[in-house]
Amino acid sequence: MGVKIIGTGSYVPEKVMTNADLMKLVDTSDEWIITRTGINERRIASEEQATSDLAYPAAVRALEAANINAEELDGIIMATVTPDQPLPSTACLLQKRLKNTKAFCFDLQAACTGMLYAVEVAHSMIQSNKKYNKILVVAAEKLSYITDWSDRNTCVLFGDGAGALVLERTESEDDSILATSLHADGSFADILKVEAGGSRIPMTAELIGSGRNCIKMDGREVFKLAISAMEDSCREVMNENGVTSSDIDWLVPHQANLRIMNMVAQRLKIDSERVYVNVNRYGNTSAATIGICLDEMIRGGMIQRGQIVLMTAFGGGLTWGSILLRY
Ligand code: ACO
């Protein structure tokens, strides 16, 4: 038996924040942001919208595309660093809105690599246990809520959004997931973090204004590490499957920075026409980027059944990884 993606969905909030809007908040310029990151604009959730409100429309669209009812889901896995609340999981809150009553539900936190971690977990669960036939994987983030809008080093980078996909057990031997490589190195925990708001440094009124409840990043260091880590993990899955650069129909990298994506593609000898980019429109939506890309590409007819797609991501933890997919 194999596992296939039978539907995808995505959602981004309506509110557009342009580089010009950011110039009113911090000392930056459209030119700096575009040349250093490739970002023109990003989407920002309203105050009333929590992460599950972004996840819900993405999930509904994925279920519609899969042509199944929410009740058929055996599991819901939510990748997020911005849960609605500490307890219960955002996956449980989503389950309630979807009116599903039988699925297992849990959140998974692997920062920007969250979607790839969640796909690997869902895929392994379907493969190893006949009880699980259909699992919804959602990656959703309201990063605007943990963004320090006075820090020009980070606030220009992030946006809000959600991507979703449904994985289903199939009777055919063909498995869509050809190879996976997931990694983490907690010794780099300090270079990309939100340090306050958990049990180590509980939230206080003073902390809210201090920026310590927001994303802090040593961008230069992350930049260097991200390129080599993504290149290496891409090579791992390609080698494991005997696939060369010319066999890859699409490279779908985590959308953090256009320069990082271009350098990874160059090192892998994948020309830019085969690299999907939407960071210009949405910025970095952490775990959600790859799900949003896949949905846009599949709905837009860019990814066709049978094509080989290489997905790769890198984020806080540090975490990183790649998945080689035959759609
Ligand atoms: N506007 C204008 N100037 C700025 C801005 C800004 N928004 N931000 C920083 N600068 C300045 C800096 O202060 C610095 O000035 P200085 O030389 O006088 O000190 C100068 O620009 C260069 O700063 P660098 O940090 O070296 O800029 P760099 O080219 O590295 O770009 C960036 C910064 C975009 C953050 C880049 O390092 C990057 O993309 N890093 C990786 C991000 C990433 O992949 N994150 C992983 C996932 S995120 C997650 O897990 C949630």
XYZ file of N, CA, C and O and ligand atoms in Angstrom, residues 27-28 32 36-37 111-112 152-153 156-158 192 217 219-220 222-223 254 256-257 259-260 284 314-316, ligand 1:
159
model
N 12.889 52.109 10.668
C 13.813 52.735 9.729
C 14.238 51.695 8.689
O 15.206 50.955 8.887
N 13.483 51.600 7.613
C 13.793 50.629 6.558
C 13.391 51.221 5.213
O 12.911 52.351 5.156
N 15.737 48.069 0.445
C 16.474 47.158 1.350
C 15.714 45.844 1.476
O 16.300 44.755 1.330
N 17.322 42.417 -0.035
C 17.841 41.467 0.964
C 16.957 40.248 1.166
O 17.425 39.210 1.638
N 15.635 40.362 0.857
C 14.732 39.249 1.192
C 13.849 38.792 0.028
O 13.373 37.672 0.037
N 8.862 24.697 14.209
C 9.065 26.009 13.576
C 8.832 25.910 12.061
O 7.862 25.280 11.642
N 9.708 26.503 11.282
C 9.459 26.569 9.834
C 9.484 25.191 9.168
O 9.015 25.042 8.039
N 13.471 46.250 13.252
C 13.535 46.189 11.777
C 14.239 44.922 11.282
O 14.114 44.533 10.125
N 15.040 44.293 12.184
C 15.739 43.069 11.776
C 14.778 41.912 11.523
O 15.102 40.972 10.796
N 10.170 42.924 9.157
C 9.938 42.988 7.707
C 9.787 41.589 7.095
O 9.395 41.460 5.935
N 10.117 40.566 7.884
C 10.240 39.225 7.306
C 8.968 38.388 7.334
O 8.774 37.535 6.474
N 8.128 38.590 8.352
C 7.097 37.590 8.637
C 5.696 37.978 8.176
O 5.374 39.151 8.012
N 17.580 31.670 17.153
C 16.237 31.953 16.605
C 15.232 31.519 17.660
O 15.032 30.324 17.871
N 16.177 36.933 16.235
C 16.947 36.068 15.329
C 18.293 36.683 14.998
O 18.382 37.882 14.739
N 20.027 36.822 12.201
C 19.712 36.565 10.797
C 20.905 36.096 9.988
O 20.799 35.164 9.185
N 22.061 36.725 10.209
C 23.251 36.400 9.418
C 23.669 34.945 9.638
O 24.008 34.221 8.705
N 21.745 32.481 10.889
C 20.696 31.574 10.383
C 20.841 31.439 8.864
O 20.748 30.335 8.315
N 21.099 32.541 8.215
C 21.252 32.568 6.752
C 22.312 31.549 6.295
O 22.076 30.714 5.438
N 11.199 26.296 1.674
C 10.597 27.177 2.673
C 10.829 28.620 2.232
O 11.940 28.992 1.835
N 11.593 31.845 3.130
C 12.085 32.773 4.159
C 12.779 33.954 3.495
O 12.627 35.091 3.938
N 13.527 33.658 2.448
C 14.362 34.681 1.850
C 14.710 34.232 0.434
O 15.208 33.119 0.248
N 17.073 35.083 -1.505
C 18.508 34.792 -1.720
C 18.858 33.380 -1.253
O 19.653 32.688 -1.879
N 18.262 32.961 -0.114
C 18.530 31.600 0.389
C 18.016 30.575 -0.627
O 18.710 29.625 -0.988
N 7.556 35.359 5.151
C 7.813 34.065 5.783
C 6.656 33.750 6.740
O 6.511 34.408 7.764
N 13.824 25.007 6.744
C 14.805 25.274 7.792
C 14.196 26.276 8.759
O 13.551 27.232 8.328
N 14.351 26.062 10.071
C 13.774 27.025 11.009
C 14.297 26.880 12.426
O 15.270 26.159 12.686
N 13.605 27.555 13.323
C 14.026 27.604 14.723
C 14.116 26.214 15.325
O 13.382 25.298 14.974
N 15.969 47.769 6.854
C 17.135 48.399 6.696
N 18.282 47.950 7.235
C 18.228 46.817 7.961
C 17.033 46.128 8.178
C 15.861 46.648 7.592
N 14.658 46.052 7.742
N 17.271 45.038 8.941
C 18.592 45.039 9.186
N 19.170 46.122 8.595
C 20.581 46.518 8.614
C 21.312 45.924 9.773
O 21.155 46.692 10.931
C 22.741 45.920 9.251
O 23.271 47.201 9.433
P 24.807 47.387 9.894
O 25.626 46.745 8.819
O 24.918 48.857 9.997
O 24.888 46.627 11.201
C 22.576 45.699 7.749
O 21.215 46.003 7.443
C 22.875 44.286 7.304
O 22.245 43.379 8.204
P 22.371 41.841 8.036
O 21.659 41.154 9.157
O 23.774 41.444 7.768
O 21.540 41.624 6.683
P 21.406 40.330 5.834
O 21.830 40.579 4.457
O 21.967 39.125 6.536
O 19.817 40.145 5.789
C 18.099 38.831 6.845
C 19.095 39.960 6.989
C 17.132 39.174 5.752
C 17.363 38.611 8.159
C 18.847 37.528 6.460
O 19.945 37.370 7.300
C 17.985 36.289 6.511
O 17.098 36.102 5.724
N 18.297 35.360 7.425
C 17.639 34.056 7.496
C 16.204 34.105 7.894
C 15.656 32.688 7.952
O 15.841 31.894 7.065
N 15.018 32.317 9.035
C 14.635 30.927 9.200
C 13.284 30.697 9.388
S 12.475 31.803 10.483
C 11.608 30.848 11.630
O 11.937 29.753 11.944
C 10.422 31.516 12.320
